[in-house]
Coordinates of C-alpha atoms and ligand atoms in Angstrom, one line a residue:
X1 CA -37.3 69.1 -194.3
X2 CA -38.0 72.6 -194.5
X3 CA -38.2 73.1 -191.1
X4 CA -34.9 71.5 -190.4
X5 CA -33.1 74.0 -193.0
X6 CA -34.7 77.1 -191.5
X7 CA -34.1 76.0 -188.3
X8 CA -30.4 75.2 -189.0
X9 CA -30.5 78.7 -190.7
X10 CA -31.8 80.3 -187.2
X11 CA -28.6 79.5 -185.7
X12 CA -26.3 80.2 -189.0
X13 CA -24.0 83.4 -188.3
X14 CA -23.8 84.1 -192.0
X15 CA -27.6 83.6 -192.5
X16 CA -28.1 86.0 -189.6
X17 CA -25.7 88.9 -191.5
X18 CA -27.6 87.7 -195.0
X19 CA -31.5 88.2 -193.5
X20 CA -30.4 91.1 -190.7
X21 CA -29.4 93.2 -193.4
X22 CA -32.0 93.1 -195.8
X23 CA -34.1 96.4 -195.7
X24 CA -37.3 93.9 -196.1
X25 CA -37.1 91.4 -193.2
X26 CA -37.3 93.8 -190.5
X27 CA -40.2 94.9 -191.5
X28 CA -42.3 91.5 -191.9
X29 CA -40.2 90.4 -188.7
X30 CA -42.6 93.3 -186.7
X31 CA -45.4 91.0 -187.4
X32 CA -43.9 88.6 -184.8
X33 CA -41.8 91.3 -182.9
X34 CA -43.5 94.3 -181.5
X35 CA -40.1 96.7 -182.1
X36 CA -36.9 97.2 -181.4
X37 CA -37.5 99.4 -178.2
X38 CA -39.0 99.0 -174.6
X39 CA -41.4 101.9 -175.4
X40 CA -42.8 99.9 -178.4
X41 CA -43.3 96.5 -176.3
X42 CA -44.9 98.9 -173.5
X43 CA -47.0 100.4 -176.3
X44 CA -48.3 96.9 -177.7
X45 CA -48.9 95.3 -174.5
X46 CA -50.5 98.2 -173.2
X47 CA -52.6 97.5 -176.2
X48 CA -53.3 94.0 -176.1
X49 CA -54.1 94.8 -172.3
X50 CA -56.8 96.8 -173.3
X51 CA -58.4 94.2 -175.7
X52 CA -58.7 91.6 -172.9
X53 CA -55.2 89.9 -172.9
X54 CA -52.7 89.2 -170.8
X55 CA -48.8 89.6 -171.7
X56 CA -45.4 88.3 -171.1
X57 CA -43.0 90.5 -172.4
X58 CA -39.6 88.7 -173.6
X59 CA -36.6 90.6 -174.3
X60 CA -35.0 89.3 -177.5
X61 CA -31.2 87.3 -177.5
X62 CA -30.3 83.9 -176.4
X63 CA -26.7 82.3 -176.6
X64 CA -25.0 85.4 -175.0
X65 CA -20.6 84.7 -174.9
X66 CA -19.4 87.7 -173.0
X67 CA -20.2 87.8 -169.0
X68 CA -20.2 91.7 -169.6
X69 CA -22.8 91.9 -171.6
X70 CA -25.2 89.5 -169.2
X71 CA -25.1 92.4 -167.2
X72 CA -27.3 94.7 -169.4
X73 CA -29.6 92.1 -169.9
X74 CA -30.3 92.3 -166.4
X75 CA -30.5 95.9 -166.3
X76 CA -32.8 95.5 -169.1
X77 CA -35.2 92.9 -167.5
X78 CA -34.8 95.1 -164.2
X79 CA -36.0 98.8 -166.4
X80 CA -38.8 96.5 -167.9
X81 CA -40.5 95.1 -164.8
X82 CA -40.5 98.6 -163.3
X83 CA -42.1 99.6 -166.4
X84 CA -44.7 97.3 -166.3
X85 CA -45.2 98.6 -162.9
X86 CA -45.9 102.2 -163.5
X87 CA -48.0 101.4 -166.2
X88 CA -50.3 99.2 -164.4
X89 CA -49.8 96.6 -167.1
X90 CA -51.5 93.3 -166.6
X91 CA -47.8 91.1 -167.9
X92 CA -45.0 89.0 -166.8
X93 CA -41.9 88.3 -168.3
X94 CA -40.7 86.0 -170.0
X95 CA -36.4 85.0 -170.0
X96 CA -33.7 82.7 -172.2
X97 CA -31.1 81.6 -169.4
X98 CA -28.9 81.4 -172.7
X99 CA -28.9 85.3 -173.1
X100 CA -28.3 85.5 -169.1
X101 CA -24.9 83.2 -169.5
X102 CA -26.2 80.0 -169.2
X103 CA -23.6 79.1 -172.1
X104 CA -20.9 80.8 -170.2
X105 CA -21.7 78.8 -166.5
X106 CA -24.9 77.9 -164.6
X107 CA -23.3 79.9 -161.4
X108 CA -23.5 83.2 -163.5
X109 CA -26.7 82.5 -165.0
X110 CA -28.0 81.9 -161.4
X111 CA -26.7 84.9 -160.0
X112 CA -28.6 86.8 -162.9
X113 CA -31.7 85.0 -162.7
X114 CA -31.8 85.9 -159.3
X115 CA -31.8 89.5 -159.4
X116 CA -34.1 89.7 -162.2
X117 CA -36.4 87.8 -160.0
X118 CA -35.9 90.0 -157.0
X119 CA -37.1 93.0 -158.8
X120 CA -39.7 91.3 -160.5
X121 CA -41.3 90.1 -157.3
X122 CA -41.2 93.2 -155.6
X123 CA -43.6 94.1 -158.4
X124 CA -45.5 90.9 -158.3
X125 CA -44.6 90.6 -161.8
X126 CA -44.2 86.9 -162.9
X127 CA -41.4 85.6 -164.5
X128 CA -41.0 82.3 -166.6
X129 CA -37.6 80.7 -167.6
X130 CA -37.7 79.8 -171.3
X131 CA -37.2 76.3 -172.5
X132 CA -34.2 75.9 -175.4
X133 CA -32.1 73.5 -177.1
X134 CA -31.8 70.2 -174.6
X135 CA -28.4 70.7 -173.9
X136 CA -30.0 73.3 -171.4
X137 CA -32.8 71.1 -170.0
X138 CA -31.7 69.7 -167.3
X139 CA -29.8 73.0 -166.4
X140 CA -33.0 75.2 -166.7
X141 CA -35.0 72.3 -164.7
X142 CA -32.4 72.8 -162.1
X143 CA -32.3 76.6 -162.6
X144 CA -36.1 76.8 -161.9
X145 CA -36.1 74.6 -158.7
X146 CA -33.4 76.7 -156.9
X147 CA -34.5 79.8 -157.4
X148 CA -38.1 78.6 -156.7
X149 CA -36.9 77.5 -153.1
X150 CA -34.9 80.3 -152.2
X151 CA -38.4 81.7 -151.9
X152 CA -39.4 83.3 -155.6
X153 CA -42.5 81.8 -155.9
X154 CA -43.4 84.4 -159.0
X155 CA -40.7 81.9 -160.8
X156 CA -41.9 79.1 -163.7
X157 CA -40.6 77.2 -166.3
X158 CA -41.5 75.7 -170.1
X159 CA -41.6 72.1 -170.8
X160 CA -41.3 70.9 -174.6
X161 CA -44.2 67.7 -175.4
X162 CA -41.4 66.7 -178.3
X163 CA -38.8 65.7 -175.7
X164 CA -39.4 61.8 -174.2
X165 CA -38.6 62.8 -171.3
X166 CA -41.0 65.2 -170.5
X167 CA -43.7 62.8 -169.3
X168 CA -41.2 62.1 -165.8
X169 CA -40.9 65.7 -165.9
X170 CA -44.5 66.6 -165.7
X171 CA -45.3 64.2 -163.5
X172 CA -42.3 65.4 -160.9
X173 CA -43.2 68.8 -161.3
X174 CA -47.2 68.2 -160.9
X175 CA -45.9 66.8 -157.5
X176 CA -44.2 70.0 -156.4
X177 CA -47.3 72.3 -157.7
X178 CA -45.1 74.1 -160.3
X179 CA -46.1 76.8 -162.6
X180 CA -45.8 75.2 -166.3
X181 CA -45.8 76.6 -169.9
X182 CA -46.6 73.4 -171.8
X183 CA -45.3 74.1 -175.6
X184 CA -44.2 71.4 -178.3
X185 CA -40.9 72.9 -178.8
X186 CA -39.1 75.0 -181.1
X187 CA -35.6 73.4 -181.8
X188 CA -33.6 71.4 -183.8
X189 CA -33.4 68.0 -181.9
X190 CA -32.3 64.0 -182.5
X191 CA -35.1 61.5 -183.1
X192 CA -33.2 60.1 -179.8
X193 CA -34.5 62.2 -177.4
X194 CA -37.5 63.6 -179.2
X195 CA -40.2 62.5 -180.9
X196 CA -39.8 63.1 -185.1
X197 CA -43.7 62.9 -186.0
X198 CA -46.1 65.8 -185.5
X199 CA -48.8 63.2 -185.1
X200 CA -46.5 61.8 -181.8
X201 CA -46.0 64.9 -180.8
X202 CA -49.5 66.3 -180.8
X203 CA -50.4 63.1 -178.9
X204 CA -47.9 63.4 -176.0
X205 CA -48.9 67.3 -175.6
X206 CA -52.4 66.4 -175.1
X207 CA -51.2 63.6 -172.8
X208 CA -49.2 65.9 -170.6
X209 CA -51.8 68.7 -170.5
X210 CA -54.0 65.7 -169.0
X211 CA -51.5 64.8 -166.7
X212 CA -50.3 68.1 -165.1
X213 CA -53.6 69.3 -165.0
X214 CA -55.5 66.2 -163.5
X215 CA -52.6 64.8 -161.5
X216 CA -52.2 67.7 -158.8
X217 CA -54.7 70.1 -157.4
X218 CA -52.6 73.3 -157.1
X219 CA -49.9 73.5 -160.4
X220 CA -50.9 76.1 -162.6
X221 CA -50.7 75.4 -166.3
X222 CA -49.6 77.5 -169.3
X223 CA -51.3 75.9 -172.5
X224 CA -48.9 77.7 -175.2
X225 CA -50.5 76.2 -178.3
X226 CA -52.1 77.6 -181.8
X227 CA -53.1 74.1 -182.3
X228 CA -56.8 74.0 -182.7
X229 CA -56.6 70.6 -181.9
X230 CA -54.8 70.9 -178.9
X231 CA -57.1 73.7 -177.6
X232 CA -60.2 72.0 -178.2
X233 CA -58.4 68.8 -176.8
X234 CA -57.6 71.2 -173.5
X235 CA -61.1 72.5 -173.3
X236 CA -62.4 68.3 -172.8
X237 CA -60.3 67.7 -170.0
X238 CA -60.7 70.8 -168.6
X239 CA -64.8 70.1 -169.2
X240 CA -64.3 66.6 -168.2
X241 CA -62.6 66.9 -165.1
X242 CA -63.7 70.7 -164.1
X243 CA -60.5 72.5 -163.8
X244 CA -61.0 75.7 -162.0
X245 CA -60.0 78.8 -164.3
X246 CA -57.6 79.8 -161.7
X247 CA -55.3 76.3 -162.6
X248 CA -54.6 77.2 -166.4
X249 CA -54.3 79.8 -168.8
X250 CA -53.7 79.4 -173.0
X251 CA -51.4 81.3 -174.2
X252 CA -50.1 82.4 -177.9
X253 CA -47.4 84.1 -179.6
X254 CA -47.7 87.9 -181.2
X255 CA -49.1 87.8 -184.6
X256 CA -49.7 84.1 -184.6
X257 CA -53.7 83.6 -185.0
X258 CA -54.6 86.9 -183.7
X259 CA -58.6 86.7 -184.2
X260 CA -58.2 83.6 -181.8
X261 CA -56.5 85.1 -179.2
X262 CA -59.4 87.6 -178.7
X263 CA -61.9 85.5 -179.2
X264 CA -60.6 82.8 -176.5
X265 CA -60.7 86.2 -174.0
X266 CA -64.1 87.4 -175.2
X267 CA -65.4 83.9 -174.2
X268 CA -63.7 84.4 -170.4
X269 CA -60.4 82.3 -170.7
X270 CA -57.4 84.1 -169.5
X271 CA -55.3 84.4 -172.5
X272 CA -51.2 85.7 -172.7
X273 CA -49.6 87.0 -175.6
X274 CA -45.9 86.3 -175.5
X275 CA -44.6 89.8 -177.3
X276 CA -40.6 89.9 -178.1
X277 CA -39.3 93.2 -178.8
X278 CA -35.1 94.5 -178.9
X279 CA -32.6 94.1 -181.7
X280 CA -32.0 90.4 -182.0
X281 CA -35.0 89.1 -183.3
X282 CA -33.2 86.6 -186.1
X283 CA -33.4 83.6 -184.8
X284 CA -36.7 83.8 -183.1
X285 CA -37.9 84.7 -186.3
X286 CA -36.6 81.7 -188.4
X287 CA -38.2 79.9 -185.4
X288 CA -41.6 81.6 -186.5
X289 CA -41.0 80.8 -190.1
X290 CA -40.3 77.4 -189.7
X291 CA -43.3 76.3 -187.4
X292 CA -45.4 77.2 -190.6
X293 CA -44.9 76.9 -194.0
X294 CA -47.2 79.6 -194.9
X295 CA -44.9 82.6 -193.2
X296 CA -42.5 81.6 -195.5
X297 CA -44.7 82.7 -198.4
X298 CA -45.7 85.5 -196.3
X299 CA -41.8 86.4 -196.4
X300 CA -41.1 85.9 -199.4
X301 CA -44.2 87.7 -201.1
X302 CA -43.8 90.3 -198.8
X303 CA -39.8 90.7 -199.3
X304 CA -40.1 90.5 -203.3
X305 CA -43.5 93.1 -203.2
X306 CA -45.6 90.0 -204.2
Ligands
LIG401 P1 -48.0 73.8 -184.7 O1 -46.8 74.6 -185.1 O2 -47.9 72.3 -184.8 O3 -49.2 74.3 -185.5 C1 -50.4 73.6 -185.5 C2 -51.5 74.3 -186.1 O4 -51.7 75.6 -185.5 C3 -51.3 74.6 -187.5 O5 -51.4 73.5 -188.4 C4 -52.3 75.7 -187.7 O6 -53.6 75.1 -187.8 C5 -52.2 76.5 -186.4 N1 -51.3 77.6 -186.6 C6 -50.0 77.7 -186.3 N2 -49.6 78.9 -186.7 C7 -50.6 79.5 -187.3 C8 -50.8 80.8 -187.9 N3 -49.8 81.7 -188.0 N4 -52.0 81.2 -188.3 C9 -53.0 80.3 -188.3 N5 -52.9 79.1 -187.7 C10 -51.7 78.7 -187.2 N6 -40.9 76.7 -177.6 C11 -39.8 76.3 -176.9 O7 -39.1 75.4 -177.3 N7 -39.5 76.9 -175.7 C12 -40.3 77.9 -175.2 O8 -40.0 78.4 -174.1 C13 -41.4 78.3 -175.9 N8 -42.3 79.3 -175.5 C14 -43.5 79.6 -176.1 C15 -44.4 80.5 -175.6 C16 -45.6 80.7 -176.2 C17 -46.6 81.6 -175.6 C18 -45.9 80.0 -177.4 C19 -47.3 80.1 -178.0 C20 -45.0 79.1 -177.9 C21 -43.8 78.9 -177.3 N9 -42.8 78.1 -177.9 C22 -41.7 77.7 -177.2 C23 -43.0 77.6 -179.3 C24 -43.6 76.2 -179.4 O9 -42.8 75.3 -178.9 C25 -44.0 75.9 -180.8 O10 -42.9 75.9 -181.6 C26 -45.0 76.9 -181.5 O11 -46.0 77.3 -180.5 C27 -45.7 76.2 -182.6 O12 -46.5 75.1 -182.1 P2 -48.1 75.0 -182.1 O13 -48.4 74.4 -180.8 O14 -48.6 76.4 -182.3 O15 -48.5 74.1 -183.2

């Protein structure tokens, strides 16, 4: 219930102008967000680098209108992987086709995708397509597969355990060795195409991590989880079925179960911290609040001086 309000809220224009312009929520949104600007992202994955982690930075907006301003995101994208670059940083990037005109036409968001790809691979910098809403599934799917045989093979994608049909797209892209962030998905869908229950949910993920990582010898799987169950579930199969280190990596969100993060690196796991930084960080960060009741309270104690 309360996840379905906040996540109804993250996409509500006049919640956005309500929450944006509170003195408060920017500053308990910097637990999930690393700043507003590119040097601040630099600065906390430069950080993170130096404990042990790996990064993918993400620069925040999705559901971009105006062609125009697609452009910048580019630019953006194109100033960050040279960034990484000169600073040696150990990340990839991470990108919302939505903010790169997905909404506007798939020909644009193509176009774009492409040349953010281009500059990342001339910088062997890796670059995953974010999963959203299912309206853009099939489009992202398709997205992915183009651009991945034009020749970019530093390209991957996200697939969401809560959607049914995730299973057939495992399976297919297990086949064609792709690079997969496996998360259980963030958004506000039907119970007819996604499961409604945690419990179903949790079950499918660990099904699908079984599958893409037993099923082919050469994908490469992202497991984007804070689910001790689902690590600990990872960790058997992997055991069971001795999946080489270089197959799969686990991977977490900024500020989300920090202590774990570093101690899944101290024990020799690869382990990627997804760090968001820019202006628009509203609706990832109703996304945040509603995957746990407890940063609500966090919020609101913190907003209120609790
Ligand atoms: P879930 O939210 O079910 O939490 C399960 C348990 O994890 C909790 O009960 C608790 O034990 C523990 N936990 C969670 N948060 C905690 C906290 N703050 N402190 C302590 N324990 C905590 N989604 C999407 O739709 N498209 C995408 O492209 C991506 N990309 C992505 C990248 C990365 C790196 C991550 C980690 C996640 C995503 N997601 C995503 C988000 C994902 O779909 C999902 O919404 C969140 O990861 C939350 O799901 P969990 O698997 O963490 O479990």
């Amino acid at each position: 219930m309360l996840r379905q309000l906040l996540l109804y809220l993250s996409s509500a224009g006049w919640s956005r102008k309500i929450v944006t312009h509170w003195g408060g929520a920017r500053r308990v949104a910097r637990r999930f967000v690393a700043g507003e600007t590119l040097d601040e992202a630099i600065d906390t994955a430069r950080s993170l680098n130096q404990k042990g982690l790996l990064v993918t930075l993400n620069y925040l907006g999705e559901n971009v209108v105006r062609a125009e301003e697609t452009a910048d995101v580019v630019a953006a994208y194109q100033t960050l992987v040279q960034q990484i670059h000169s600073h040696q940083l150990r990340a990839s990037v991470s990108v919302k086709p939505s903010q790169l005109g997905l909404d506007i036409g798939e020909e644009l968001c193509l176009t774009n995708l492409r040349q953010i790809l281009a500059a990342a691979q001339q910088h062997q910098v890796p670059v995953t397509i974010d999963m959203e809403g299912s309206n853009h599934t099939e489009a992202t799917l398709r997205l992915y597969r183009t651009l991945r045989d034009e020749g970019f093979d530093n390209a991957g994608t996200v697939i969401q355990a809560y959607l049914y049909r995730s299973e057939d797209d495992m399976r297919q892209l297990a086949a064609e060795g792709a690079h997969i962030r496996l998360c259980k998905g963030a958004y506000l869908e039907p119970p007819e195409i996604a499961f409604p229950a945690k419990a179903d949910v949790d079950a499918n993920y660990v099904r699908l991590a079984r599958l893409y990582l037993t099923e082919s010898t050469r994908a490469y799987l992202c497991l984007a989880t804070h689910d001790e169950q689902m690590i600990q579930a990872a960790q058997a199969i992997i055991r069971e079925h001795q999946i080489a280190p270089e197959r799969y990596e686990y991977q977490m969100l900024l500020g989300v179960r920090t202590d774990r993060q570093a101690e899944l690196a101290a024990a020799g796991y690869k382990m990627r911290v997804y760090v968001p930084y820019g202006e628009a960080w509203y609706p990832y960060f109703m996304r945040r609040l509603a995957e746990r009741p407890a940063n609500v309270l966090f919020f609101l104690r913190a907003l209120f001086g609790g």
